[in-house]
Short mmCIF file of C-alpha atoms in Angstrom, two decimals:
data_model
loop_
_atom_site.label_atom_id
_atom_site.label_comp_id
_atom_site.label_asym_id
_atom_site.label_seq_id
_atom_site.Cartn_x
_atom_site.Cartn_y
_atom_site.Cartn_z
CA UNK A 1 42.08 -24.90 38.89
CA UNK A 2 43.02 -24.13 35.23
CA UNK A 3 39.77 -22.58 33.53
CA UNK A 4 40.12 -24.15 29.53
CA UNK A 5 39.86 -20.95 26.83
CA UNK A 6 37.79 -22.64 24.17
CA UNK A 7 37.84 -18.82 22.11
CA UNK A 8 40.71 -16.88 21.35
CA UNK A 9 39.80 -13.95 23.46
CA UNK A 10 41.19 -11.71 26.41
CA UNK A 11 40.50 -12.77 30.13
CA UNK A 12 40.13 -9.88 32.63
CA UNK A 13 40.73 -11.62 36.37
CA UNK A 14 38.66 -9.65 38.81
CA UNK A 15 38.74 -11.20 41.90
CA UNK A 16 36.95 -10.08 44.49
CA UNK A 17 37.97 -9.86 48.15
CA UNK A 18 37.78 -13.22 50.42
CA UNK A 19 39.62 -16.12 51.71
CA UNK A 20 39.96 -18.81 49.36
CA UNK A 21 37.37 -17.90 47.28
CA UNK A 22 37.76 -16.74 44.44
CA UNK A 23 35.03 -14.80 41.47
CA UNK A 24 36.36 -13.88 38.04
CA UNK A 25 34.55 -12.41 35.27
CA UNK A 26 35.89 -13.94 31.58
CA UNK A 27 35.74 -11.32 29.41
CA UNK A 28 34.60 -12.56 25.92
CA UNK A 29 33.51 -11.92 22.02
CA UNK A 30 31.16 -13.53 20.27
CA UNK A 31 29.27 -12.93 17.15
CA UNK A 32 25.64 -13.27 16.78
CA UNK A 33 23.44 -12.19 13.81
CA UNK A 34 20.94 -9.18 14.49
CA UNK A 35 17.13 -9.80 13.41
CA UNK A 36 15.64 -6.94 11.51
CA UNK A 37 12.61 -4.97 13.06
CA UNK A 38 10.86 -5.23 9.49
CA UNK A 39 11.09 -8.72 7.92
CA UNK A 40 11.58 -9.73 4.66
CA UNK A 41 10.22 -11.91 2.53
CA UNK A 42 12.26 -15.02 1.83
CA UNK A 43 11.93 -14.34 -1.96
CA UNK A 44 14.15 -10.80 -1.47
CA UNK A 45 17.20 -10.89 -2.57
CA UNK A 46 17.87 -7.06 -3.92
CA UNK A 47 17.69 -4.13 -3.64
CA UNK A 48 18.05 -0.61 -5.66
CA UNK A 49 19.54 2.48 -3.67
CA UNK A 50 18.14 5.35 -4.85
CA UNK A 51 19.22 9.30 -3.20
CA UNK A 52 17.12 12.23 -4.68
CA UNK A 53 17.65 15.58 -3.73
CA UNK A 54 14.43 17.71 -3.57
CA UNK A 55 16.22 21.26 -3.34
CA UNK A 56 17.36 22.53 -6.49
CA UNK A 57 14.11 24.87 -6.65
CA UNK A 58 14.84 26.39 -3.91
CA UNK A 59 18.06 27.48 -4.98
CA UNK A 60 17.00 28.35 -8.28
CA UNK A 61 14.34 30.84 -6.17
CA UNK A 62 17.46 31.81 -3.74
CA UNK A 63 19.47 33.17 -6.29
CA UNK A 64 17.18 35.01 -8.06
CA UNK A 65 15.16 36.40 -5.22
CA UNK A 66 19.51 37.60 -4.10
CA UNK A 67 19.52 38.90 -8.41
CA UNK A 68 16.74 41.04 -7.84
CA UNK A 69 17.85 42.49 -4.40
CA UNK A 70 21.20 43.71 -6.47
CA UNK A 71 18.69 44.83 -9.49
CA UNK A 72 16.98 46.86 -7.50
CA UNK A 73 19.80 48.41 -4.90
CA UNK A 74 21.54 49.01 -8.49
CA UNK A 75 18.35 50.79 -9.88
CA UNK A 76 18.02 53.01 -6.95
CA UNK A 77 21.78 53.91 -7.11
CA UNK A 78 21.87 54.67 -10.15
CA UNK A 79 18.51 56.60 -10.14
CA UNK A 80 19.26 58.62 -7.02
CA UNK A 81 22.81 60.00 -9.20
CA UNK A 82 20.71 60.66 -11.94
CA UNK A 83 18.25 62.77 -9.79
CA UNK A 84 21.58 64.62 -8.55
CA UNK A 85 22.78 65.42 -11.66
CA UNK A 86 19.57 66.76 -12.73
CA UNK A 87 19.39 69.76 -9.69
CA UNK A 88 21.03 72.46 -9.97
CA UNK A 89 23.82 74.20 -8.29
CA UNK A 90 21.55 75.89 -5.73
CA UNK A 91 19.67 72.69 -5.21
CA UNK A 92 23.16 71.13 -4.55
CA UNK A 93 24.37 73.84 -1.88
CA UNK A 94 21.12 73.92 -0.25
CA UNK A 95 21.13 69.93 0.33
CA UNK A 96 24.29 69.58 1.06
CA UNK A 97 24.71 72.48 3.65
CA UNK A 98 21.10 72.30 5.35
CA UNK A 99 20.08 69.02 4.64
CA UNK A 100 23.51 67.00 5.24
CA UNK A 101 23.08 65.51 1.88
CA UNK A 102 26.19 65.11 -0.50
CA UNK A 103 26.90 63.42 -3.89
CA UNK A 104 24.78 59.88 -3.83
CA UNK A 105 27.09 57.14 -3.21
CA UNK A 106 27.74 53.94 -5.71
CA UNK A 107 24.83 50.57 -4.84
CA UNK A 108 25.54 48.82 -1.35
CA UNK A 109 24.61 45.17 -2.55
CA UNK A 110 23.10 42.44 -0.53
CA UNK A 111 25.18 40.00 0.78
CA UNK A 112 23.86 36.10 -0.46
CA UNK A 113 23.18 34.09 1.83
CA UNK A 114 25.01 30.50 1.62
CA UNK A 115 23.89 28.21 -1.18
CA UNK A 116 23.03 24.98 -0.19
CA UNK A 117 25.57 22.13 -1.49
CA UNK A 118 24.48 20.04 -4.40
CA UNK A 119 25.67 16.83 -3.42
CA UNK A 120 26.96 13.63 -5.63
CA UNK A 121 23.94 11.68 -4.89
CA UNK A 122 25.65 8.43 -6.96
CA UNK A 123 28.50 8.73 -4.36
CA UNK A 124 25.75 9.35 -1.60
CA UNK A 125 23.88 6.07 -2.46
CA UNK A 126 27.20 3.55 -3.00
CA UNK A 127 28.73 4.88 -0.05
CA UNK A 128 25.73 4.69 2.49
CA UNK A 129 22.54 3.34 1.13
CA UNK A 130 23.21 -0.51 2.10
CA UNK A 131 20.99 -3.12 3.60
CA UNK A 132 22.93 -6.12 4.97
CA UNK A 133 22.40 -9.40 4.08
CA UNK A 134 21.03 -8.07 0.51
CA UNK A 135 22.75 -7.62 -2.77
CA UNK A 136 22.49 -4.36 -4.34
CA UNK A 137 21.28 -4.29 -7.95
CA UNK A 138 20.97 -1.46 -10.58
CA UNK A 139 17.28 -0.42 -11.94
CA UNK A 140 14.01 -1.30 -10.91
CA UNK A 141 13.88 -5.04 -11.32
CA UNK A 142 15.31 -4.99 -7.62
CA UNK A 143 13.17 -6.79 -4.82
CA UNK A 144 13.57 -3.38 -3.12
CA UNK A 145 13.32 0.14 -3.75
CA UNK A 146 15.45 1.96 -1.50
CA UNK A 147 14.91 5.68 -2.07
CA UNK A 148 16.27 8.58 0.37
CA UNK A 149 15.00 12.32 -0.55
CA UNK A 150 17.36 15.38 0.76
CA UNK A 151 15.74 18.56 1.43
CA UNK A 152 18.80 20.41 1.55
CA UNK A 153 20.48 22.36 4.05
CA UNK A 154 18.79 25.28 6.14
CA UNK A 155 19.83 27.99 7.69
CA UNK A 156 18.38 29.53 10.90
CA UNK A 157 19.33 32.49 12.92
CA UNK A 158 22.40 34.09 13.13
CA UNK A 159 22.61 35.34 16.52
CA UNK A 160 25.36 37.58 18.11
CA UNK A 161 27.19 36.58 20.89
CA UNK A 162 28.76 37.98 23.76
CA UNK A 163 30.81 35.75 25.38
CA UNK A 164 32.99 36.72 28.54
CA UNK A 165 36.54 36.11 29.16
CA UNK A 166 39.04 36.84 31.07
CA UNK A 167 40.94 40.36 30.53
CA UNK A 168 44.12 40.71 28.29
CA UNK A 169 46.82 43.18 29.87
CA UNK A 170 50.11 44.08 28.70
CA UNK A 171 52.30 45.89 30.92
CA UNK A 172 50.16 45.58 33.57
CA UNK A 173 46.83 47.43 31.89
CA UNK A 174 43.95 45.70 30.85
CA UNK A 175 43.24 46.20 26.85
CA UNK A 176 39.66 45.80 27.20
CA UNK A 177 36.75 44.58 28.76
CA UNK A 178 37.65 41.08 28.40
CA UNK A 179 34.25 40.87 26.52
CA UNK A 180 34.46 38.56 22.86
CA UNK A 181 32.12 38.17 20.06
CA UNK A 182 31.12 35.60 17.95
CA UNK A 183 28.21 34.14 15.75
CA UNK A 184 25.93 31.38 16.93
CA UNK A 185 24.34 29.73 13.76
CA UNK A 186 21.17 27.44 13.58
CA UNK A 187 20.96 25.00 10.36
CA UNK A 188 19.76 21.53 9.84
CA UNK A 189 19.21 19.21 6.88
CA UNK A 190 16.17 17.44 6.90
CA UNK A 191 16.31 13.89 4.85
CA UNK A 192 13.57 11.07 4.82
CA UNK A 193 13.63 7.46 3.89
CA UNK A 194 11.12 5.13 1.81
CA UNK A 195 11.39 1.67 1.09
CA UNK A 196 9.59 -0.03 -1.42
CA UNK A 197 8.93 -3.88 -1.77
CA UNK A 198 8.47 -4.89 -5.94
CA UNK A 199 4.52 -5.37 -5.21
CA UNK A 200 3.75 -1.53 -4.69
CA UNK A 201 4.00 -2.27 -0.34
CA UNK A 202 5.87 0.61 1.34
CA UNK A 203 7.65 -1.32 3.77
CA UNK A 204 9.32 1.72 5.77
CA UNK A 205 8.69 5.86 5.16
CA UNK A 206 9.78 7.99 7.68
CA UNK A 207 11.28 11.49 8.05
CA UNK A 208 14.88 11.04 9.28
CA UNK A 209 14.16 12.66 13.15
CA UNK A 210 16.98 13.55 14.03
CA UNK A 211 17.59 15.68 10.95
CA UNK A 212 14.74 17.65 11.42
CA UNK A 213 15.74 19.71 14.52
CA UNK A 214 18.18 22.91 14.32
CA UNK A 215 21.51 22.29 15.17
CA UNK A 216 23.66 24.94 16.64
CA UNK A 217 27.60 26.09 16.35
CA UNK A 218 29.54 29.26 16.65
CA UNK A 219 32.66 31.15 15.07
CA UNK A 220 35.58 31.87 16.86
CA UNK A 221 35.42 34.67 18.89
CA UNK A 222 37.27 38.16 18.25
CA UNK A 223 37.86 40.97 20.68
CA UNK A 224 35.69 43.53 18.49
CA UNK A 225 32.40 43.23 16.92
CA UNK A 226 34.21 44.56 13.90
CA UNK A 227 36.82 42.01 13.43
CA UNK A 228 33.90 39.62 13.67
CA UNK A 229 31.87 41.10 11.36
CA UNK A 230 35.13 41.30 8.80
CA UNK A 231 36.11 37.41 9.69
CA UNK A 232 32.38 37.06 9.10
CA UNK A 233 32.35 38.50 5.55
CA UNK A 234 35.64 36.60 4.05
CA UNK A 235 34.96 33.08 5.62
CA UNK A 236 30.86 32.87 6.21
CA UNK A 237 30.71 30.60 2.81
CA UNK A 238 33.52 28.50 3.83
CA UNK A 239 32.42 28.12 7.63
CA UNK A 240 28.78 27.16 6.19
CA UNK A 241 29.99 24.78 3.44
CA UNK A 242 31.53 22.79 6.65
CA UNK A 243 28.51 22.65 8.31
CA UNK A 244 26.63 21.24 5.63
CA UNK A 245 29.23 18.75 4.12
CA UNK A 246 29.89 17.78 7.85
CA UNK A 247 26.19 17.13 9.21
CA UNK A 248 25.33 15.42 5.66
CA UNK A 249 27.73 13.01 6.58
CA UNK A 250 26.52 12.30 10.13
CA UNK A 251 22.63 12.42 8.47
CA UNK A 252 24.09 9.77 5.71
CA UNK A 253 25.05 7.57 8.53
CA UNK A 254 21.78 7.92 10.44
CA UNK A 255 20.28 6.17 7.30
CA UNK A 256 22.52 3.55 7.26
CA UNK A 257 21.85 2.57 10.31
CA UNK A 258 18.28 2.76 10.30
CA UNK A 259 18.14 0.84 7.33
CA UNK A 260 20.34 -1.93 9.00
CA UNK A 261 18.59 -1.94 11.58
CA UNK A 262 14.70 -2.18 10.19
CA UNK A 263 15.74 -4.29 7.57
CA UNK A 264 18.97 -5.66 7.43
CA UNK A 265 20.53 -9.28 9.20
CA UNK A 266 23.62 -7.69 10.07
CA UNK A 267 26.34 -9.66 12.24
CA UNK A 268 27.16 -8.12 15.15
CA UNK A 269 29.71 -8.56 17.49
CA UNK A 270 28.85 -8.89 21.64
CA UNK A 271 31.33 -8.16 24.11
CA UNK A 272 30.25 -9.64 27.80
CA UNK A 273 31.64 -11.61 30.80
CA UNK A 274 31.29 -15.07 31.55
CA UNK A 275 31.48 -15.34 35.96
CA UNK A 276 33.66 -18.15 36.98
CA UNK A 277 34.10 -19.16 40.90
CA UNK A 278 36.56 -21.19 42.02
CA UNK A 279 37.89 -21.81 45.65
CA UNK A 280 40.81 -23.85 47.22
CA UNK A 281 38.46 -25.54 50.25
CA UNK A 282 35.17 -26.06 48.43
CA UNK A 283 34.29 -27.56 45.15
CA UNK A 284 33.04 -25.10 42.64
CA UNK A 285 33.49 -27.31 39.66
CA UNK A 286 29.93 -26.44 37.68
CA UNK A 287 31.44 -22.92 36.91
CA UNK A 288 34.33 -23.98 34.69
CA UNK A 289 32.50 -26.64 33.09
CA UNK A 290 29.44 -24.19 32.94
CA UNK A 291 32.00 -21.67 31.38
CA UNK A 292 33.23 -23.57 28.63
CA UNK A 293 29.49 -24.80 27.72
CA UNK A 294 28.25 -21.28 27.85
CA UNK A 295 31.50 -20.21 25.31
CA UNK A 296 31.04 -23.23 22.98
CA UNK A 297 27.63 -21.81 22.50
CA UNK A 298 27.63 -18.05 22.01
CA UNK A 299 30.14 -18.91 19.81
CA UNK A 300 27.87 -20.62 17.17
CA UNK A 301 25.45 -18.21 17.32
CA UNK A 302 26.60 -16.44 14.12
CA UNK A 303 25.88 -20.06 12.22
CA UNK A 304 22.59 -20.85 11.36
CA UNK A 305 23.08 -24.31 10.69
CA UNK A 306 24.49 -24.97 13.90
CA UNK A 307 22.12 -23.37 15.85
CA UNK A 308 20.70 -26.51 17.62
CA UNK A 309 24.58 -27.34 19.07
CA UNK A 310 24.41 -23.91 20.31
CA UNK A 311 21.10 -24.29 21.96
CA UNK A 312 22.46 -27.63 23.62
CA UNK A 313 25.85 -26.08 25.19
CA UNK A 314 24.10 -23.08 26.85
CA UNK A 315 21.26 -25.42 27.91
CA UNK A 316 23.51 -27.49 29.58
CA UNK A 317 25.34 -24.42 30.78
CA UNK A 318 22.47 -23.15 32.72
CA UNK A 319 21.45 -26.66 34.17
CA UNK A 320 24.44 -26.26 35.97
CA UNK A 321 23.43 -22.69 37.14
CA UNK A 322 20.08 -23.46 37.84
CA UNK A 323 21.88 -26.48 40.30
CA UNK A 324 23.81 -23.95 41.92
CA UNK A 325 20.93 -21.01 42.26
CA UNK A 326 18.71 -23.97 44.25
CA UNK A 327 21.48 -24.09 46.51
CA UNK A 328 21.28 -20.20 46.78
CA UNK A 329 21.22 -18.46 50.47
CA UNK A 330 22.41 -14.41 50.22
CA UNK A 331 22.05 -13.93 54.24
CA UNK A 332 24.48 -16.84 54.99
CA UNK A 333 28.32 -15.50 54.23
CA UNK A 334 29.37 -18.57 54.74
CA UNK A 335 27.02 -20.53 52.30
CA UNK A 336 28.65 -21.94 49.21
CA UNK A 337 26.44 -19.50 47.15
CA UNK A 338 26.23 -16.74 48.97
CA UNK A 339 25.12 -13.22 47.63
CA UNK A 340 28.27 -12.44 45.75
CA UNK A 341 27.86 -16.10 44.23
CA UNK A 342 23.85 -15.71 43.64
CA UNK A 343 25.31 -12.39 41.57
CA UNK A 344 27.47 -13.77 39.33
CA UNK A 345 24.99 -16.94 38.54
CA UNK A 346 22.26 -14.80 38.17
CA UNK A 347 23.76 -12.61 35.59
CA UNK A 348 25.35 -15.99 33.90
CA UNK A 349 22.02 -17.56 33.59
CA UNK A 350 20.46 -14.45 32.19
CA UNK A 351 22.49 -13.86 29.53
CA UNK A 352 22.42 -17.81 28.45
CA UNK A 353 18.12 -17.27 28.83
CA UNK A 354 18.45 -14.22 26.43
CA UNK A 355 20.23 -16.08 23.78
CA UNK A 356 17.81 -18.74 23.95
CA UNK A 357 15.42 -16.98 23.42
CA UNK A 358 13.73 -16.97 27.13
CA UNK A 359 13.27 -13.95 27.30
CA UNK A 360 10.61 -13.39 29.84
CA UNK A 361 12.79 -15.66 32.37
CA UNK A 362 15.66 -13.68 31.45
CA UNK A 363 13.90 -10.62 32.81
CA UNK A 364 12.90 -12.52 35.81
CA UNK A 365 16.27 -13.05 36.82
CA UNK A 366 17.86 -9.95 36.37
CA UNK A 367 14.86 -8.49 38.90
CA UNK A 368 16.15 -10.78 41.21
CA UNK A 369 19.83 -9.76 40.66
CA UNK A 370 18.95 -5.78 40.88
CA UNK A 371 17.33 -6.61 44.50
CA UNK A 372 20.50 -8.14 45.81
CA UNK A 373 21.76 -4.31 45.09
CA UNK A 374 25.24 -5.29 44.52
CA UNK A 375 26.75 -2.46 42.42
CA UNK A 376 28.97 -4.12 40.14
CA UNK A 377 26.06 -6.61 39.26
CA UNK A 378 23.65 -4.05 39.10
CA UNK A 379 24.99 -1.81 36.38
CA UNK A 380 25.65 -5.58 34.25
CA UNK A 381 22.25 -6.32 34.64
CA UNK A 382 20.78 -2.50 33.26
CA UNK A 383 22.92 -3.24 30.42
CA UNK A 384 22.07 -6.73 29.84
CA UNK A 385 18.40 -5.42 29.75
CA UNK A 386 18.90 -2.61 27.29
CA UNK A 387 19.76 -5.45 24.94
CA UNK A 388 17.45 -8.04 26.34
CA UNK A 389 14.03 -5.57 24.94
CA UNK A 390 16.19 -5.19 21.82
CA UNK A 391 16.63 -8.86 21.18
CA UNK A 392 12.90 -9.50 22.44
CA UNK A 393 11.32 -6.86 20.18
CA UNK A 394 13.15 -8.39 17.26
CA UNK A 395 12.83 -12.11 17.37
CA UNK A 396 8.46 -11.16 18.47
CA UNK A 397 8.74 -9.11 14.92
CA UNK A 398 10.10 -12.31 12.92
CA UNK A 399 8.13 -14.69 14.71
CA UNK A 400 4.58 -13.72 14.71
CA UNK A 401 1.71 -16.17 15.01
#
């Protein structure tokens, strides 16, 4: 039987083994708009991205706490030659010959420790700050007041490492120990969000988590702890800057997700299988016409103003599952819908539930499926029920009372 394609999308035949029968999962794409966590008002329109950086101080303190560390390794130097100068040629000897001291060397200055990164935050905010489905606006007339405060990169530890490897030999004789070294470095930088409705209400503040915890990474390794510690004095600036123009990035992108996801209606795009059975001998026919339903209907999901059409196809859909799980027997192999065939239904009707919303017999349903303990069913339904608690947590938030 030809199955009708009502969506331009891919079809993945995976028949299973049997006579005549025959069970294929369609793969299709459909787009669906994501409900926000936090909702909006219907009267917000705007919003204002704001990124503040919270750091400068601490630089400001950083370089002039590393000022006075050269201040004073240049005072001593310079007072210790003055003292020398001062003794006389006796004093000199003496020193020198009994007490192993010779002509004071010139000030060994402090290294400075890497400078955090002053970032663009203009550049910052237009590139990440967004909320979907709202406009953004300039100033403070803006329904929202979206406002994310960087505390700047941090450096942990530096901790030497020994790492082992395997022994270099030339001509037969091993070089070394086959022993390397390299720095492990700890940073992080921590970043939190607020956002602001235009009564005073915070709507969301929160530390960004995941920026709040060290982070690790090394250097390359070198065969002596000397050529690490010279590799580490020409490139430590340029293998920090990395770090921190690399994980503000990543951090930047945290935000824009959580904001899209607490506040934003953005439209997403859902990649599952549709399971059709068909068989030479016996008539499977409510599976293709259940197909096509099911297809007409996820794909008006993404348009609100056809949302009652959509409802209709995948309720009509699952009538014709529902027909064919009453018929279901999983200990007869030779039943029409045997286990395989209670699978495949199951998981159809669950995913048709979730998008209408029936969420609870959604769930039921895919307990059902994870008893039959069919493998290839069982890992579809753990991932149909990641995003069956997403969807359900969502549409509760927007639909209270």
């Amino acid at each position: 039987m030809r199955i009708p394609f009502t969506l331009s999308v891919a079809a993945t035949l995976l028949a299973l083994p049997g006579l005549a029968q025959s069970i294929e999962s369609q793969k299709i794409s459909f787009e669906y708009v994501r409900l926000p966590l936090v909702p909006l008002s219907g009267s917000v329109h705007t919003y204002h991205a704001e990124v503040v950086t919270r750091y400068q101080d601490a630089i400001a303190q950083q370089k002039a706490a590393h000022a006075a560390a050269v201040t004073t390794a240049e005072t001593k130097a310079a007072e210790a030659k003055k003292e020398y100068k001062a003794q006389s040629f006796g004093a000199k000897a003496f020193n020198k010959i009994v007490l192993d001291e010779g002509k004071p060397k010139d000030a060994v200055l402090p290294a400075a420790d890497y400078t955090p990164q002053v970032f663009d935050t203009q550049t910052l905010a237009t590139t990440y700050v967004t909320v979907s489905g709202l406009q953004r606006t300039p100033g403070p007339d803006a329904d929202l007041q979206v406002v994310v405060g960087l505390d700047g990169f941090t450096q942990g530890e530096i901790v030497q490492q020994a790492i082992q490897g395997s022994q270099m030999k030339i001509g037969g004789v091993a070089t070394g120990d086959g022993i390397k070294h390299a720095y492990q470095v700890s940073y992080k930088s921590p970043l939190s969000v607020k956002v602001t409705a235009k009564d005073g209400t915070v709507l969301l503040e929160e530390q960004l988590e995941a920026s709040t915890a060290y982070r690790k990474a090394s250097t390359e390794a070198f065969a002596t702890e000397a050529g690490l510690a010279k590799y580490w004095q020409a490139n430590q600036m340029v293998f920090m800057r990395k770090l921190d123009d690399d994980l503000m990035k990543e951090n930047m992108k945290l935000v824009a997700e959580l904001l899209d996801s607490r506040l934003g209606q953005r439209t997403l795009t859902r990649s599952t299988r549709v399971v059709v059975v068909t068989d030479k001998n016996i008539n499977y026919d409510e599976f293709p016409q259940a197909y096509e339903k099911a297809v007409m209907g996820y794909k008006l999901l993404a348009q609100p103003n056809r949302s009652a059409d959509a409802a209709k196809q995948m309720q009509e859909a699952l009538a014709l599952w529902n027909k064919a799980l009453a018929e279901s027997n999983p200990k007869d192999k030779k039943a029409r819908i045997d286990a395989k065939v209670t699978a495949a239904t199951l998981l159809n009707a669950a995913e048709a539930n979730l998008w209408l919303n029936n969420f609870d017999e959604a769930e039921r349903l895919l307990v059902k499926l994870k008893l039959l303990d069919i493998s290839r069913y069982t890992e579809a339904a753990k991932e149909l029920d990641v995003l069956l608690q997403d969807q359900r947590t969502r549409y509760l938030a927007n639909h209270k009372g």
